[in-house]
């Protein structure tokens, strides 16, 4: 439990997620990655905890795709999805744990 | 920036330490606003024994002597003066139907800031001063103001100014919905959010007096008494809504919409725990 949380915290602070190098991405890769990122961002929105960085990565993904750079578009979409997943994790983790910081 | 990342690291250390601790303090507990208020005020009095109780309403200025002097000088030619004039004018300006903003408020809106927010049993929700202003405009067929600055800041500045020295007197009526709103606001205040994984409390409870970039962090006690404020960084006035949304963005969280339920409940909580402290608004910030 605490290991996964500190891993998350480090990821949160470092911000960037290193993408594994892989073969050139296609438009189909981009579309799949973008759809996944969009849906994670929408879920974070329902939880009232979107991260600005997830939203900007989503925008950067779309812009790269429009410029025909599907490598970058796919990487940005994946980064955005990771960030939104961390936001969702954070929301769930805080459901009870917010009380730990309370002045009492 | 260096101090900020230092703070972020501290935040991380706390997060990790706290999260690995057993959740002893998390036993089911019934909401008890008066006990919360007592503990909250005691925390800040103990943490800052040299700060006079009434001085907590001066935000960052209560934390730093040099700043305090600057502020005293600033108050001689207050940068919010134009907002007071505009606010006064807007309160009295007839709507198309002949009524005025002042007509919507007890005592024509003079000296009543300390009674907001309040829980409205009919609407079943927390009514902040900003929401009350726009509800008045809309009920009279007028366009609502933007919640963050300009007219809204001017009107609330004037209302605060005419209430200076009156102490916050926010009530939690014996109504489960009011208590739920209070609890919701409290939860929002202590919940970590955004990529930096900070709650409001990380900055305004754990770190008041510390610097983030050029700014000295205000303590959460009395943090709304000076609203709305003039800030050089905004080159103008900003409301409570503006401050909440910009504090959310600072932790890389997407802000909610001004006056969304969470923000109104948050304001309800923060105002209640500052009961007994005088209204000092509008404020001027570096």
PDB file of N, CA and C in Angstrom, chain B residues 209-250:
ATOM      1  N   UNK B 209       3.416  31.610   6.470  1.00  0.00           N
ATOM      2  CA  UNK B 209       4.644  32.321   6.812  1.00  0.00           C
ATOM      3  C   UNK B 209       5.802  31.934   5.902  1.00  0.00           C
ATOM      4  N   UNK B 210       5.709  30.735   5.282  1.00  0.00           N
ATOM      5  CA  UNK B 210       6.763  30.354   4.330  1.00  0.00           C
ATOM      6  C   UNK B 210       6.514  31.055   3.005  1.00  0.00           C
ATOM      7  N   UNK B 211       7.580  31.115   2.210  1.00  0.00           N
ATOM      8  CA  UNK B 211       7.466  31.801   0.930  1.00  0.00           C
ATOM      9  C   UNK B 211       7.313  30.838  -0.216  1.00  0.00           C
ATOM     10  N   UNK B 212       6.428  31.213  -1.145  1.00  0.00           N
ATOM     11  CA  UNK B 212       6.334  30.512  -2.420  1.00  0.00           C
ATOM     12  C   UNK B 212       6.638  31.566  -3.452  1.00  0.00           C
ATOM     13  N   UNK B 213       7.705  31.369  -4.198  1.00  0.00           N
ATOM     14  CA  UNK B 213       8.203  32.449  -5.051  1.00  0.00           C
ATOM     15  C   UNK B 213       8.283  33.714  -4.197  1.00  0.00           C
ATOM     16  N   UNK B 214       7.673  34.826  -4.617  1.00  0.00           N
ATOM     17  CA  UNK B 214       7.848  36.054  -3.830  1.00  0.00           C
ATOM     18  C   UNK B 214       6.788  36.196  -2.749  1.00  0.00           C
ATOM     19  N   UNK B 215       5.847  35.230  -2.654  1.00  0.00           N
ATOM     20  CA  UNK B 215       4.698  35.450  -1.782  1.00  0.00           C
ATOM     21  C   UNK B 215       4.811  34.730  -0.444  1.00  0.00           C
ATOM     22  N   UNK B 216       4.323  35.413   0.595  1.00  0.00           N
ATOM     23  CA  UNK B 216       4.275  34.806   1.922  1.00  0.00           C
ATOM     24  C   UNK B 216       2.899  34.167   2.100  1.00  0.00           C
ATOM     25  N   UNK B 217       2.895  32.903   2.486  1.00  0.00           N
ATOM     26  CA  UNK B 217       1.626  32.181   2.602  1.00  0.00           C
ATOM     27  C   UNK B 217       0.806  32.659   3.795  1.00  0.00           C
ATOM     28  N   UNK B 218      -0.466  32.907   3.559  1.00  0.00           N
ATOM     29  CA  UNK B 218      -1.391  33.345   4.599  1.00  0.00           C
ATOM     30  C   UNK B 218      -1.860  32.142   5.419  1.00  0.00           C
ATOM     31  N   UNK B 219      -2.114  32.364   6.718  1.00  0.00           N
ATOM     32  CA  UNK B 219      -2.685  31.290   7.540  1.00  0.00           C
ATOM     33  C   UNK B 219      -4.167  31.102   7.220  1.00  0.00           C
ATOM     34  N   UNK B 220      -4.650  29.873   7.343  1.00  0.00           N
ATOM     35  CA  UNK B 220      -6.059  29.590   7.015  1.00  0.00           C
ATOM     36  C   UNK B 220      -7.016  30.280   7.987  1.00  0.00           C
ATOM     37  N   UNK B 221      -6.546  30.553   9.203  1.00  0.00           N
ATOM     38  CA  UNK B 221      -7.402  31.263  10.146  1.00  0.00           C
ATOM     39  C   UNK B 221      -7.554  32.712   9.680  1.00  0.00           C
ATOM     40  N   UNK B 222      -8.775  33.152   9.470  1.00  0.00           N
ATOM     41  CA  UNK B 222      -9.023  34.529   9.038  1.00  0.00           C
ATOM     42  C   UNK B 222      -8.738  34.767   7.568  1.00  0.00           C
ATOM     43  N   UNK B 223      -8.599  33.688   6.796  1.00  0.00           N
ATOM     44  CA  UNK B 223      -8.127  33.836   5.406  1.00  0.00           C
ATOM     45  C   UNK B 223      -9.178  34.491   4.496  1.00  0.00           C
ATOM     46  N   UNK B 224     -10.449  34.498   4.920  1.00  0.00           N
ATOM     47  CA  UNK B 224     -11.468  35.122   4.060  1.00  0.00           C
ATOM     48  C   UNK B 224     -11.907  36.496   4.567  1.00  0.00           C
ATOM     49  N   UNK B 225     -11.434  36.880   5.742  1.00  0.00           N
ATOM     50  CA  UNK B 225     -11.906  38.142   6.328  1.00  0.00           C
ATOM     51  C   UNK B 225     -11.553  39.368   5.499  1.00  0.00           C
ATOM     52  N   UNK B 226     -10.485  39.282   4.711  1.00  0.00           N
ATOM     53  CA  UNK B 226     -10.034  40.447   3.944  1.00  0.00           C
ATOM     54  C   UNK B 226     -10.521  40.439   2.498  1.00  0.00           C
ATOM     55  N   UNK B 227     -11.298  39.414   2.128  1.00  0.00           N
ATOM     56  CA  UNK B 227     -11.732  39.344   0.731  1.00  0.00           C
ATOM     57  C   UNK B 227     -12.814  40.382   0.456  1.00  0.00           C
ATOM     58  N   UNK B 228     -12.904  40.923  -0.756  1.00  0.00           N
ATOM     59  CA  UNK B 228     -12.015  40.676  -1.893  1.00  0.00           C
ATOM     60  C   UNK B 228     -10.708  41.456  -1.718  1.00  0.00           C
ATOM     61  N   UNK B 229      -9.730  41.139  -2.554  1.00  0.00           N
ATOM     62  CA  UNK B 229      -8.424  41.794  -2.418  1.00  0.00           C
ATOM     63  C   UNK B 229      -7.953  42.422  -3.727  1.00  0.00           C
ATOM     64  N   UNK B 230      -7.140  43.471  -3.554  1.00  0.00           N
ATOM     65  CA  UNK B 230      -6.404  44.018  -4.684  1.00  0.00           C
ATOM     66  C   UNK B 230      -5.055  43.313  -4.708  1.00  0.00           C
ATOM     67  N   UNK B 231      -4.648  42.819  -5.848  1.00  0.00           N
ATOM     68  CA  UNK B 231      -3.319  42.208  -5.968  1.00  0.00           C
ATOM     69  C   UNK B 231      -2.591  42.808  -7.151  1.00  0.00           C
ATOM     70  N   UNK B 232      -1.345  43.198  -6.899  1.00  0.00           N
ATOM     71  CA  UNK B 232      -0.558  43.760  -8.000  1.00  0.00           C
ATOM     72  C   UNK B 232      -0.456  42.747  -9.132  1.00  0.00           C
ATOM     73  N   UNK B 233      -0.302  41.460  -8.759  1.00  0.00           N
ATOM     74  CA  UNK B 233      -0.136  40.449  -9.801  1.00  0.00           C
ATOM     75  C   UNK B 233      -1.364  40.372 -10.712  1.00  0.00           C
ATOM     76  N   UNK B 234      -2.515  40.702 -10.189  1.00  0.00           N
ATOM     77  CA  UNK B 234      -3.729  40.727 -11.015  1.00  0.00           C
ATOM     78  C   UNK B 234      -3.928  42.109 -11.634  1.00  0.00           C
ATOM     79  N   UNK B 235      -3.130  43.066 -11.258  1.00  0.00           N
ATOM     80  CA  UNK B 235      -3.338  44.481 -11.581  1.00  0.00           C
ATOM     81  C   UNK B 235      -4.783  44.866 -11.337  1.00  0.00           C
ATOM     82  N   UNK B 236      -5.338  44.369 -10.278  1.00  0.00           N
ATOM     83  CA  UNK B 236      -6.725  44.729  -9.979  1.00  0.00           C
ATOM     84  C   UNK B 236      -7.270  43.886  -8.855  1.00  0.00           C
ATOM     85  N   UNK B 237      -8.592  43.947  -8.726  1.00  0.00           N
ATOM     86  CA  UNK B 237      -9.269  43.269  -7.637  1.00  0.00           C
ATOM     87  C   UNK B 237      -9.613  41.834  -8.006  1.00  0.00           C
ATOM     88  N   UNK B 238      -9.688  40.996  -6.997  1.00  0.00           N
ATOM     89  CA  UNK B 238     -10.169  39.637  -7.206  1.00  0.00           C
ATOM     90  C   UNK B 238     -11.032  39.200  -6.038  1.00  0.00           C
ATOM     91  N   UNK B 239     -12.006  38.369  -6.344  1.00  0.00           N
ATOM     92  CA  UNK B 239     -12.958  37.906  -5.333  1.00  0.00           C
ATOM     93  C   UNK B 239     -12.461  36.614  -4.685  1.00  0.00           C
ATOM     94  N   UNK B 240     -13.230  36.128  -3.742  1.00  0.00           N
ATOM     95  CA  UNK B 240     -12.967  34.814  -3.152  1.00  0.00           C
ATOM     96  C   UNK B 240     -12.954  33.750  -4.250  1.00  0.00           C
ATOM     97  N   UNK B 241     -13.882  33.838  -5.174  1.00  0.00           N
ATOM     98  CA  UNK B 241     -13.909  32.871  -6.288  1.00  0.00           C
ATOM     99  C   UNK B 241     -12.602  32.884  -7.063  1.00  0.00           C
ATOM    100  N   UNK B 242     -12.084  34.081  -7.295  1.00  0.00           N
ATOM    101  CA  UNK B 242     -10.841  34.181  -8.059  1.00  0.00           C
ATOM    102  C   UNK B 242      -9.696  33.533  -7.294  1.00  0.00           C
ATOM    103  N   UNK B 243      -9.657  33.748  -5.997  1.00  0.00           N
ATOM    104  CA  UNK B 243      -8.574  33.195  -5.179  1.00  0.00           C
ATOM    105  C   UNK B 243      -8.664  31.671  -5.142  1.00  0.00           C
ATOM    106  N   UNK B 244      -9.867  31.127  -4.945  1.00  0.00           N
ATOM    107  CA  UNK B 244     -10.012  29.666  -4.886  1.00  0.00           C
ATOM    108  C   UNK B 244      -9.561  29.034  -6.209  1.00  0.00           C
ATOM    109  N   UNK B 245     -10.035  29.588  -7.319  1.00  0.00           N
ATOM    110  CA  UNK B 245      -9.677  28.962  -8.597  1.00  0.00           C
ATOM    111  C   UNK B 245      -8.180  29.089  -8.857  1.00  0.00           C
ATOM    112  N   UNK B 246      -7.577  30.238  -8.489  1.00  0.00           N
ATOM    113  CA  UNK B 246      -6.148  30.342  -8.789  1.00  0.00           C
ATOM    114  C   UNK B 246      -5.327  29.473  -7.849  1.00  0.00           C
ATOM    115  N   UNK B 247      -5.792  29.261  -6.616  1.00  0.00           N
ATOM    116  CA  UNK B 247      -5.070  28.339  -5.733  1.00  0.00           C
ATOM    117  C   UNK B 247      -5.167  26.899  -6.241  1.00  0.00           C
ATOM    118  N   UNK B 248      -6.276  26.529  -6.859  1.00  0.00           N
ATOM    119  CA  UNK B 248      -6.369  25.195  -7.458  1.00  0.00           C
ATOM    120  C   UNK B 248      -5.396  25.050  -8.625  1.00  0.00           C
ATOM    121  N   UNK B 249      -5.326  26.070  -9.469  1.00  0.00           N
ATOM    122  CA  UNK B 249      -4.414  25.979 -10.622  1.00  0.00           C
ATOM    123  C   UNK B 249      -2.958  25.840 -10.182  1.00  0.00           C
ATOM    124  N   UNK B 250      -2.623  26.503  -9.070  1.00  0.00           N
ATOM    125  CA  UNK B 250      -1.235  26.449  -8.587  1.00  0.00           C
ATOM    126  C   UNK B 250      -0.754  25.044  -8.295  1.00  0.00           C
TER     127      UNK B 250
END
